[in-house]
């Protein structure tokens, strides 16, 4: 029976792993079994697949470079199979915080208040995948987040972390995020995306927010679109 509270999870000895470590461990297990990484996709076993395996084993994010119709998006979706069947997260968290190390202010406050009695939920692997088609009109609010005017109207300060309405990236925390047609993003959005992935912080409406997200990012690009 799965744990239902932080205390039960701790007593069970369960250890939360970073998503890239999780992918690596499950890839190694699959390679030992001789099972294919991308069932149903042919023609890449001697070229693309070994490079993807090397990237996962070394803990790197991935960019699929190829023309339309080369199964880039399908391969990204099949990577879900390398995630654990289910992982624990704090109940009620918008960004799937790990029970032992929450990163959002609401979950830190909840854990401080309830301690071991704080509830947890188990996230299946299909809920840990996010996908977005990049277009020139995408904003930082779409990917990272924005100040929620309703929360501000309720009396919170603009600089309060609890006023943030999280975007797609934070909501895919501890999972796989696929960004199709990466070059179509506006340059300033690409800079913001790099900042959140490398520096783990971002500016939203002028104030800085630390978001040490746990993500495996898969991007795709078509060389015909930007060369």
Tab-separated table of C-alpha atoms in Angstrom:
chain	number	residue	atom	x	y	z
A	1	UNK	CA	0.000	0.000	0.000
A	2	UNK	CA	1.370	3.409	-0.947
A	3	UNK	CA	2.147	6.053	1.645
A	4	UNK	CA	-0.466	8.784	2.085
A	5	UNK	CA	1.440	11.239	4.287
A	6	UNK	CA	4.970	12.603	4.466
A	7	UNK	CA	5.542	10.644	7.674
A	8	UNK	CA	4.449	7.355	6.115
A	9	UNK	CA	6.660	8.018	3.099
A	10	UNK	CA	9.666	8.722	5.306
A	11	UNK	CA	9.013	5.590	7.365
A	12	UNK	CA	8.869	3.482	4.200
A	13	UNK	CA	12.424	4.488	3.287
A	14	UNK	CA	11.389	5.842	-0.117
A	15	UNK	CA	13.943	8.209	-1.640
A	16	UNK	CA	12.972	10.817	-4.208
A	17	UNK	CA	15.305	10.895	-7.209
A	18	UNK	CA	15.897	13.760	-9.657
A	19	UNK	CA	14.063	13.118	-12.907
A	20	UNK	CA	17.285	12.789	-14.919
A	21	UNK	CA	18.566	10.154	-12.478
A	22	UNK	CA	15.214	8.393	-12.723
A	23	UNK	CA	15.435	8.340	-16.530
A	24	UNK	CA	19.027	7.128	-16.382
A	25	UNK	CA	18.275	4.260	-13.994
A	26	UNK	CA	15.280	3.087	-16.002
A	27	UNK	CA	17.216	3.346	-19.277
A	28	UNK	CA	19.993	1.175	-17.854
A	29	UNK	CA	17.406	-1.389	-16.750
A	30	UNK	CA	15.833	-1.385	-20.220
A	31	UNK	CA	19.207	-1.788	-21.947
A	32	UNK	CA	20.014	-4.768	-19.723
A	33	UNK	CA	16.702	-6.336	-20.713
A	34	UNK	CA	17.411	-5.720	-24.385
A	35	UNK	CA	14.114	-3.854	-24.802
A	36	UNK	CA	13.864	-1.106	-27.468
A	37	UNK	CA	13.930	2.527	-26.378
A	38	UNK	CA	11.475	3.630	-29.085
A	39	UNK	CA	9.170	0.725	-29.953
A	40	UNK	CA	7.498	1.152	-33.327
A	41	UNK	CA	10.126	3.541	-34.720
A	42	UNK	CA	12.537	2.060	-37.265
A	43	UNK	CA	15.667	3.290	-38.995
A	44	UNK	CA	17.321	5.089	-36.069
A	45	UNK	CA	18.911	2.194	-34.156
A	46	UNK	CA	22.417	2.860	-35.471
A	47	UNK	CA	22.309	6.655	-35.513
A	48	UNK	CA	19.796	8.623	-33.446
A	49	UNK	CA	19.003	6.149	-30.670
A	50	UNK	CA	22.617	5.719	-29.405
A	51	UNK	CA	22.995	9.511	-29.208
A	52	UNK	CA	19.791	9.853	-27.191
A	53	UNK	CA	20.923	7.051	-24.889
A	54	UNK	CA	24.257	8.821	-24.336
A	55	UNK	CA	22.474	12.094	-23.547
A	56	UNK	CA	20.209	10.447	-20.960
A	57	UNK	CA	23.076	8.495	-19.395
A	58	UNK	CA	25.099	11.707	-19.035
A	59	UNK	CA	22.165	13.696	-17.621
A	60	UNK	CA	21.825	16.134	-20.516
A	61	UNK	CA	18.772	17.746	-22.073
A	62	UNK	CA	18.079	16.904	-25.729
A	63	UNK	CA	17.428	18.790	-28.969
A	64	UNK	CA	16.041	16.760	-31.876
A	65	UNK	CA	17.219	18.334	-35.125
A	66	UNK	CA	15.429	17.187	-38.259
A	67	UNK	CA	12.888	17.937	-40.933
A	68	UNK	CA	9.137	17.459	-40.609
A	69	UNK	CA	7.875	13.895	-40.475
A	70	UNK	CA	10.953	12.387	-38.811
A	71	UNK	CA	9.150	11.312	-35.613
A	72	UNK	CA	10.722	13.950	-33.366
A	73	UNK	CA	7.560	14.571	-31.344
A	74	UNK	CA	6.695	10.893	-31.192
A	75	UNK	CA	10.116	10.036	-29.768
A	76	UNK	CA	9.750	12.758	-27.148
A	77	UNK	CA	6.421	11.283	-26.055
A	78	UNK	CA	7.828	7.760	-25.912
A	79	UNK	CA	10.405	8.915	-23.358
A	80	UNK	CA	7.551	8.870	-20.830
A	81	UNK	CA	8.132	5.117	-20.691
A	82	UNK	CA	11.455	5.732	-18.907
A	83	UNK	CA	9.743	7.446	-15.976
A	84	UNK	CA	8.780	5.523	-12.846
A	85	UNK	CA	5.221	4.215	-12.784
A	86	UNK	CA	4.301	6.803	-10.125
A	87	UNK	CA	6.122	9.221	-7.813
A	88	UNK	CA	4.975	11.022	-4.640
A	89	UNK	CA	4.221	14.754	-4.541
A	90	UNK	CA	2.770	17.046	-1.905
A	91	UNK	CA	-1.013	17.087	-2.139
A	92	UNK	CA	-2.462	20.297	-3.551
A	93	UNK	CA	0.816	21.531	-5.050
A	94	UNK	CA	0.556	23.219	-8.453
A	95	UNK	CA	4.121	22.295	-9.417
A	96	UNK	CA	4.421	18.694	-8.174
A	97	UNK	CA	6.764	19.482	-5.285
A	98	UNK	CA	8.745	16.591	-3.825
A	99	UNK	CA	7.658	15.796	-0.246
A	100	UNK	CA	11.214	16.092	1.089
A	101	UNK	CA	12.231	19.335	-0.672
A	102	UNK	CA	9.365	21.660	-1.703
A	103	UNK	CA	10.361	24.708	-3.750
A	104	UNK	CA	7.148	26.770	-3.780
A	105	UNK	CA	6.232	29.016	-0.866
A	106	UNK	CA	2.788	27.486	-0.362
A	107	UNK	CA	4.190	23.971	0.065
A	108	UNK	CA	6.984	25.072	2.374
A	109	UNK	CA	4.388	26.757	4.590
A	110	UNK	CA	2.118	23.694	4.478
A	111	UNK	CA	4.969	21.361	5.385
A	112	UNK	CA	6.077	23.631	8.232
A	113	UNK	CA	2.526	23.688	9.596
A	114	UNK	CA	1.563	20.015	9.248
A	115	UNK	CA	4.938	18.272	9.314
A	116	UNK	CA	4.701	14.501	8.885
A	117	UNK	CA	0.902	14.740	8.669
A	118	UNK	CA	1.068	16.619	5.351
A	119	UNK	CA	-0.703	14.634	2.648
A	120	UNK	CA	0.870	13.296	-0.509
A	121	UNK	CA	-0.453	12.104	-3.857
A	122	UNK	CA	1.104	9.724	-6.364
A	123	UNK	CA	1.632	11.101	-9.859
A	124	UNK	CA	1.431	8.583	-12.730
A	125	UNK	CA	4.019	8.928	-15.476
A	126	UNK	CA	1.565	10.301	-18.036
A	127	UNK	CA	0.863	13.320	-15.800
A	128	UNK	CA	4.553	14.189	-15.730
A	129	UNK	CA	4.815	15.117	-19.402
A	130	UNK	CA	4.206	18.593	-20.796
A	131	UNK	CA	4.356	19.727	-24.402
A	132	UNK	CA	4.169	23.064	-26.190
A	133	UNK	CA	4.439	24.097	-29.817
A	134	UNK	CA	6.692	27.150	-29.976
A	135	UNK	CA	5.227	30.133	-31.825
A	136	UNK	CA	6.449	33.749	-32.067
A	137	UNK	CA	3.604	34.985	-29.845
A	138	UNK	CA	4.463	32.809	-26.828
A	139	UNK	CA	5.226	34.880	-23.727
A	140	UNK	CA	7.158	34.352	-20.508
A	141	UNK	CA	3.766	34.108	-18.803
A	142	UNK	CA	2.907	31.053	-20.918
A	143	UNK	CA	6.125	29.192	-20.128
A	144	UNK	CA	7.146	30.440	-16.682
A	145	UNK	CA	4.255	32.290	-15.066
A	146	UNK	CA	2.578	35.604	-14.390
A	147	UNK	CA	1.223	37.616	-11.482
A	148	UNK	CA	-2.378	36.569	-10.825
A	149	UNK	CA	-4.492	39.777	-10.645
A	150	UNK	CA	-7.202	37.990	-8.659
A	151	UNK	CA	-4.752	37.118	-5.880
A	152	UNK	CA	-3.494	40.705	-5.874
A	153	UNK	CA	-7.079	41.961	-5.626
A	154	UNK	CA	-7.535	39.722	-2.592
A	155	UNK	CA	-4.904	41.777	-0.795
A	156	UNK	CA	-1.561	40.130	-1.532
A	157	UNK	CA	1.493	42.183	-2.478
A	158	UNK	CA	2.886	42.010	-6.007
A	159	UNK	CA	6.214	40.801	-4.615
A	160	UNK	CA	4.529	37.923	-2.768
A	161	UNK	CA	5.481	34.595	-4.348
A	162	UNK	CA	1.962	33.324	-3.667
A	163	UNK	CA	0.563	35.761	-6.258
A	164	UNK	CA	2.219	33.870	-9.121
A	165	UNK	CA	0.136	31.844	-11.541
A	166	UNK	CA	2.633	29.244	-12.762
A	167	UNK	CA	3.163	28.524	-16.456
A	168	UNK	CA	3.817	25.280	-18.308
A	169	UNK	CA	7.423	24.715	-17.213
A	170	UNK	CA	6.821	24.874	-13.438
A	171	UNK	CA	3.675	22.764	-13.820
A	172	UNK	CA	5.818	20.060	-15.443
A	173	UNK	CA	8.293	20.105	-12.540
A	174	UNK	CA	9.781	16.638	-11.909
A	175	UNK	CA	8.844	15.535	-15.401
A	176	UNK	CA	9.608	15.796	-19.119
A	177	UNK	CA	8.893	19.021	-20.986
A	178	UNK	CA	8.884	18.968	-24.792
A	179	UNK	CA	9.166	22.202	-26.768
A	180	UNK	CA	8.479	21.732	-30.459
A	181	UNK	CA	10.052	24.042	-33.067
A	182	UNK	CA	12.356	25.821	-30.611
A	183	UNK	CA	13.725	28.401	-33.135
A	184	UNK	CA	10.230	29.859	-33.561
A	185	UNK	CA	10.403	31.294	-30.036
A	186	UNK	CA	11.165	35.011	-29.832
A	187	UNK	CA	14.784	35.636	-28.832
A	188	UNK	CA	13.886	37.240	-25.505
A	189	UNK	CA	11.781	34.181	-24.621
A	190	UNK	CA	14.690	31.890	-25.477
A	191	UNK	CA	16.875	33.950	-23.134
A	192	UNK	CA	14.299	33.643	-20.351
A	193	UNK	CA	14.038	29.902	-20.933
A	194	UNK	CA	17.814	29.511	-20.769
A	195	UNK	CA	17.912	31.547	-17.567
A	196	UNK	CA	15.360	29.383	-15.794
A	197	UNK	CA	17.151	26.196	-16.886
A	198	UNK	CA	20.707	27.339	-16.151
A	199	UNK	CA	20.439	29.904	-13.349
A	200	UNK	CA	17.211	28.589	-11.785
A	201	UNK	CA	15.713	32.057	-11.461
A	202	UNK	CA	13.492	34.348	-13.496
A	203	UNK	CA	12.070	37.845	-13.294
A	204	UNK	CA	8.289	38.135	-13.288
A	205	UNK	CA	6.900	41.662	-13.409
A	206	UNK	CA	10.162	43.082	-12.099
A	207	UNK	CA	10.798	40.846	-9.109
A	208	UNK	CA	13.075	37.832	-9.071
A	209	UNK	CA	11.778	34.347	-8.335
A	210	UNK	CA	13.946	31.344	-7.573
A	211	UNK	CA	12.605	28.226	-9.274
A	212	UNK	CA	15.041	25.304	-8.955
A	213	UNK	CA	12.929	23.132	-11.248
A	214	UNK	CA	13.690	19.446	-11.753
A	215	UNK	CA	13.137	18.949	-15.491
A	216	UNK	CA	14.255	16.935	-18.469
A	217	UNK	CA	13.798	19.176	-21.505
A	218	UNK	CA	13.362	17.821	-25.021
A	219	UNK	CA	13.306	20.425	-27.790
A	220	UNK	CA	12.899	19.959	-31.520
A	221	UNK	CA	14.033	22.119	-34.414
A	222	UNK	CA	13.738	22.019	-38.191
A	223	UNK	CA	16.892	23.336	-39.927
A	224	UNK	CA	14.794	24.512	-42.882
A	225	UNK	CA	13.138	27.106	-40.652
A	226	UNK	CA	16.235	28.985	-39.493
A	227	UNK	CA	19.080	28.305	-41.935
